Every structure is written in structure tokens, then in C-alpha cells.
Short mmCIF file of C-alpha atoms in Angstrom, two decimals:
data_model
loop_
_atom_site.label_atom_id
_atom_site.label_comp_id
_atom_site.label_asym_id
_atom_site.label_seq_id
_atom_site.Cartn_x
_atom_site.Cartn_y
_atom_site.Cartn_z
CA GLN A 1 7.83 55.37 27.52
CA LYS A 2 7.30 51.68 28.14
CA GLU A 3 6.17 49.57 25.21
CA VAL A 4 2.73 48.98 26.71
CA GLU A 5 1.20 51.02 29.51
CA GLN A 6 -1.95 50.51 31.51
CA ASN A 7 -3.58 52.29 34.39
CA SER A 8 -3.16 49.87 37.29
CA GLY A 9 -6.50 50.88 38.79
CA PRO A 10 -8.20 49.58 40.75
CA LEU A 11 -11.32 50.07 38.69
CA SER A 12 -14.67 49.38 40.32
CA VAL A 13 -17.97 49.17 38.47
CA PRO A 14 -21.42 48.05 39.59
CA GLU A 15 -22.83 44.81 38.29
CA GLY A 16 -24.48 45.30 34.91
CA ALA A 17 -22.43 48.37 34.01
CA ILE A 18 -19.87 48.75 31.23
CA ALA A 19 -16.23 48.41 32.29
CA SER A 20 -13.71 50.24 30.13
CA LEU A 21 -10.05 49.22 30.25
CA ASN A 22 -7.42 51.17 28.38
CA CYS A 23 -3.91 50.61 27.14
CA THR A 24 -1.45 52.80 25.25
CA TYR A 25 1.56 51.61 23.30
CA SER A 26 4.80 52.87 21.83
CA ASP A 27 6.28 52.72 18.34
CA ARG A 28 8.34 49.71 19.42
CA VAL A 29 5.36 47.37 19.12
CA SER A 30 3.61 46.03 16.08
CA GLN A 31 -0.05 46.29 15.26
CA SER A 32 -1.05 43.07 17.01
CA PHE A 33 -2.73 43.40 20.39
CA PHE A 34 -4.10 40.98 22.91
CA TRP A 35 -6.19 41.15 26.06
CA TYR A 36 -5.68 38.60 28.81
CA ARG A 37 -7.68 38.10 31.98
CA GLN A 38 -5.84 36.96 35.08
CA TYR A 39 -7.62 35.84 38.22
CA SER A 40 -5.72 36.12 41.46
CA GLY A 41 -3.21 33.30 41.75
CA LYS A 42 -3.92 32.04 38.25
CA SER A 43 -2.19 32.39 34.89
CA PRO A 44 -3.26 34.78 32.10
CA GLU A 45 -6.17 33.62 29.97
CA LEU A 46 -6.54 34.99 26.44
CA ILE A 47 -9.78 36.90 25.92
CA MET A 48 -9.35 38.62 22.58
CA SER A 49 -6.89 39.62 19.91
CA ILE A 50 -7.19 42.59 17.59
CA TYR A 51 -5.09 43.34 14.55
CA SER A 52 -7.08 45.93 12.59
CA ASN A 53 -8.14 49.45 13.36
CA GLY A 54 -11.67 49.66 14.74
CA ASP A 55 -13.84 47.44 16.91
CA LYS A 56 -13.96 43.70 17.36
CA GLU A 57 -16.80 42.15 19.32
CA ASP A 58 -17.00 38.76 21.02
CA GLY A 59 -19.98 38.24 23.27
CA ARG A 60 -19.89 40.80 26.08
CA PHE A 61 -16.37 41.88 25.14
CA THR A 62 -15.39 44.52 22.60
CA ALA A 63 -11.79 45.36 21.76
CA GLN A 64 -11.07 48.70 20.15
CA LEU A 65 -7.88 49.66 18.35
CA ASN A 66 -7.00 53.21 17.40
CA LYS A 67 -3.67 53.24 15.60
CA ALA A 68 -3.59 56.99 15.10
CA SER A 69 -3.77 57.60 18.84
CA GLN A 70 -1.84 54.43 19.74
CA TYR A 71 -4.31 53.02 22.15
CA VAL A 72 -6.27 49.84 22.52
CA SER A 73 -9.19 49.32 24.85
CA LEU A 74 -11.42 46.56 26.14
CA LEU A 75 -15.07 47.12 26.94
CA ILE A 76 -16.97 44.64 29.05
CA ARG A 77 -20.73 45.03 28.79
CA ASP A 78 -23.15 43.83 31.46
CA SER A 79 -20.26 43.36 33.88
CA GLN A 80 -20.57 40.40 36.24
CA PRO A 81 -18.84 39.75 39.57
CA SER A 82 -17.06 36.87 37.83
CA ASP A 83 -15.35 39.46 35.60
CA SER A 84 -13.44 40.71 38.65
CA ALA A 85 -9.81 40.08 37.76
CA THR A 86 -6.69 41.79 36.47
CA TYR A 87 -6.74 42.53 32.76
CA LEU A 88 -3.44 42.50 30.91
CA CYS A 89 -2.84 44.26 27.62
CA ALA A 90 -0.14 42.75 25.39
CA ALA A 91 1.44 43.69 22.08
CA HIS A 92 3.83 41.91 19.80
CA THR A 93 7.25 43.44 19.26
CA ARG A 94 7.92 45.31 16.04
CA ASN A 95 11.64 44.73 16.29
CA THR A 96 13.74 41.69 15.49
CA GLY A 97 13.24 38.91 17.92
CA ASN A 98 9.92 37.58 18.96
CA GLN A 99 8.17 38.52 22.17
CA PHE A 100 5.03 39.98 23.55
CA TYR A 101 5.22 43.03 25.75
CA PHE A 102 2.76 43.15 28.61
CA GLY A 103 1.38 46.03 30.57
CA THR A 104 1.27 45.84 34.35
CA GLY A 105 -2.44 45.09 34.26
CA THR A 106 -5.60 46.85 35.44
CA SER A 107 -7.43 45.43 38.43
CA LEU A 108 -11.20 45.34 37.91
CA THR A 109 -13.76 44.76 40.63
CA VAL A 110 -17.43 44.32 39.73
CA ILE A 111 -19.59 45.12 42.72
CA PRO A 112 -22.77 43.05 43.09
CA GLY B 1 -2.78 17.70 25.65
CA ALA B 2 -5.64 20.15 25.68
CA GLY B 3 -3.63 23.02 27.06
CA VAL B 4 -0.15 24.07 28.08
CA SER B 5 1.02 22.02 31.04
CA GLN B 6 3.71 23.13 33.47
CA THR B 7 5.36 21.14 36.22
CA PRO B 8 5.81 21.45 39.08
CA SER B 9 3.07 23.85 40.14
CA ASN B 10 5.14 24.96 43.08
CA LYS B 11 8.82 24.67 43.81
CA VAL B 12 10.61 25.72 46.97
CA THR B 13 14.38 25.59 46.83
CA GLU B 14 17.29 26.80 48.86
CA LYS B 15 19.48 29.64 47.73
CA GLY B 16 22.31 28.33 45.59
CA LYS B 17 20.51 25.22 44.39
CA TYR B 18 19.73 24.23 40.80
CA VAL B 19 16.14 23.96 39.55
CA GLU B 20 14.43 22.76 36.42
CA LEU B 21 10.97 23.85 35.33
CA ARG B 22 9.12 21.93 32.66
CA CYS B 23 6.66 23.04 30.00
CA ASP B 24 4.59 20.82 27.73
CA PRO B 25 2.99 23.01 25.03
CA ILE B 26 -0.25 22.52 23.16
CA SER B 27 0.21 19.70 20.66
CA GLY B 28 1.32 20.96 17.27
CA HIS B 29 2.37 24.42 18.48
CA THR B 30 5.78 25.25 17.10
CA ALA B 31 6.33 28.42 19.11
CA LEU B 32 7.03 28.36 22.83
CA TYR B 33 7.67 31.25 25.23
CA TRP B 34 8.93 31.51 28.77
CA TYR B 35 7.88 34.50 30.87
CA ARG B 36 8.41 35.45 34.49
CA GLN B 37 5.86 37.34 36.58
CA SER B 38 6.38 39.03 39.90
CA LEU B 39 3.56 40.15 42.16
CA GLY B 40 1.73 43.16 40.77
CA GLN B 41 3.64 43.14 37.51
CA GLY B 42 2.92 41.98 34.00
CA PRO B 43 4.72 38.96 32.57
CA GLU B 44 8.33 39.65 31.64
CA PHE B 45 9.77 37.95 28.56
CA LEU B 46 12.61 35.47 29.01
CA ILE B 47 13.03 33.35 25.87
CA TYR B 48 11.25 32.25 22.69
CA PHE B 49 11.64 28.97 20.82
CA GLN B 50 10.61 28.28 17.26
CA GLY B 51 10.84 24.52 16.95
CA THR B 52 14.00 23.31 18.62
CA GLY B 53 15.96 26.54 18.39
CA ALA B 54 16.02 29.46 20.77
CA ALA B 55 15.10 32.17 18.30
CA ASP B 56 15.18 34.97 20.87
CA ASP B 57 16.83 34.68 24.28
CA SER B 58 17.22 38.39 24.84
CA GLY B 59 15.12 38.33 28.01
CA LEU B 60 17.23 35.89 30.01
CA PRO B 61 18.54 37.99 32.90
CA ASN B 62 21.99 36.39 33.17
CA ASP B 63 23.93 33.24 32.42
CA ARG B 64 22.41 31.38 35.36
CA PHE B 65 19.29 30.97 33.25
CA PHE B 66 19.16 28.51 30.37
CA ALA B 67 16.37 26.79 28.46
CA VAL B 68 16.18 23.92 26.02
CA ARG B 69 13.62 22.36 23.73
CA PRO B 70 15.50 19.42 22.22
CA GLU B 71 12.69 17.79 20.25
CA GLY B 72 10.63 20.86 19.47
CA SER B 73 7.94 20.03 21.99
CA VAL B 74 8.64 19.94 25.74
CA SER B 75 10.87 22.70 27.07
CA THR B 76 12.87 22.91 30.27
CA LEU B 77 13.93 26.16 31.92
CA LYS B 78 17.03 25.67 34.03
CA ILE B 79 18.22 28.02 36.75
CA GLN B 80 21.61 27.54 38.34
CA ARG B 81 22.78 28.91 41.70
CA THR B 82 19.32 30.23 42.49
CA GLU B 83 18.99 33.55 44.29
CA ARG B 84 16.12 34.92 46.37
CA GLY B 85 15.46 37.45 43.60
CA ASP B 86 14.61 34.58 41.26
CA SER B 87 11.42 33.97 43.24
CA ALA B 88 8.48 34.54 40.89
CA VAL B 89 5.88 32.72 38.87
CA TYR B 90 7.41 31.26 35.73
CA LEU B 91 4.92 31.10 32.89
CA CYS B 92 5.14 29.13 29.69
CA ALA B 93 3.04 29.90 26.62
CA SER B 94 2.71 28.36 23.20
CA SER B 95 1.29 29.51 19.89
CA PRO B 96 0.62 27.67 16.65
CA THR B 97 3.25 29.37 14.53
CA GLY B 98 4.81 32.19 16.53
CA GLY B 99 5.01 35.69 15.14
CA ASP B 100 2.06 37.77 16.20
CA THR B 101 -0.37 34.89 16.52
CA GLU B 102 -2.22 34.28 19.78
CA ALA B 103 -0.30 32.68 22.61
CA PHE B 104 -1.82 30.51 25.35
CA PHE B 105 -0.38 30.22 28.83
CA GLY B 106 0.07 27.30 31.15
CA GLN B 107 -0.83 27.51 34.83
CA GLY B 108 2.68 28.54 35.80
CA THR B 109 5.27 27.34 38.27
CA ARG B 110 5.61 29.33 41.46
CA LEU B 111 9.28 29.31 42.40
CA THR B 112 10.28 30.32 45.91
CA VAL B 113 13.96 30.58 46.80
CA VAL B 114 14.57 30.58 50.55
#
């Protein structure tokens, strides 16, 4: 199993709907997780970090961490066409060294 | 500066040539990362600096790749004898203290080896 895994999608939702993006992780990562948004041809932009079990809300975005099931998710409420992008899940390594592991990203399209 | 700055934005080089990619992190950030991203993939770790020292270079693919950060701020990624397989977007990120704190990316350098 890779350290961080995501469904590559594509995921399509209508404007105004809730988009749900999921990520699972292995024992090789720590309990620090990050969601990045990446528009086509651009670099990753940090959206949220989550360190504790449960939900963390920031505007239309909610990150959810479930340590028992080893998954982390990102919910986008009231999805807008401008949310159309690839969403990358990242986790910090548990081992010696210092790096973030990234998933391959989930492509989201919000249909007007 | 306000954000992480990378130069150049694009670099086209011939196979076998030497290239240098520059990263200027957010002011005051002690941790600096280099990643490489190929189309349709997530960023792949190359090297991590804490201050001036390369604290983790386990992601460098071979000895053609080298990076420095002599004064603990600007970093340069150096690639010798470039190969077509080195073509990718090279991303730099910085974070305030390293560890599992949030990291912020620059706009990347798109390297094309022809």
C-alpha cells in the first residue's frame, strides 16, 4: 500500500452540491494531514490542515480525520465552478527524515 | 517576499546539459523542500533542508541531482547531465519550522529536456 492513496476521479458535481473527496493512508505516515488544491498548470495551494480526530471547518471546506479507519476527507459545500481543480491529500512521514507524502490527486469538476 | 518564489518559471535545455533551479522561500521559514511533479502524479519528494543543512536527501533519484542552501534562505537545485526523464515541474515549498507544520509551495519551474 502506498503511504497516501486517493481516487483519481474524475469527480463531477453540480454547482451548489457537496463535493466529497477521500484519502486513505498507511501506518508509515504520522497524524498530520493536509489538503492542497491545484489548478491546471499551477502549483499546489494549501487549503487546510488537520491534526486531530474529527472535523475541522473553514468556510465552505470541512476536513474530516478518522484515525481508526485511517482516512481523511475533504467536503466542499455549495460547490462553485471555481472549485474545479485537482485536490491533493498529503501526510507527513512518521519515520526518520522529513517529508510529506502526496496522493496522486482527485480531479473535481463543478458543473454550472 | 510574500510567498515562495522560484526562477525560472520555464527552462528548456538540451540533453546532457547542466541546469540550476532557484528557490527563494518565505522570509523567516527555516524549512525548505524540493519536490518534483510529473503530469497526472502527485508531488514526489526530493530533499528537505532545515536551515543550511540537508536534513533529508533520501528522495534525490541519483547523484546527478544536488541541492544547496548555503545561507539558510535561498536554495538551488542542480541537475547535471540532464536526461529527458528529468522533464517535470520542480516545486519548492517552505514552512516556518519544518516537522509536520504547513508547507507552502512556489509556482514551480517547468523543466523540459530535449
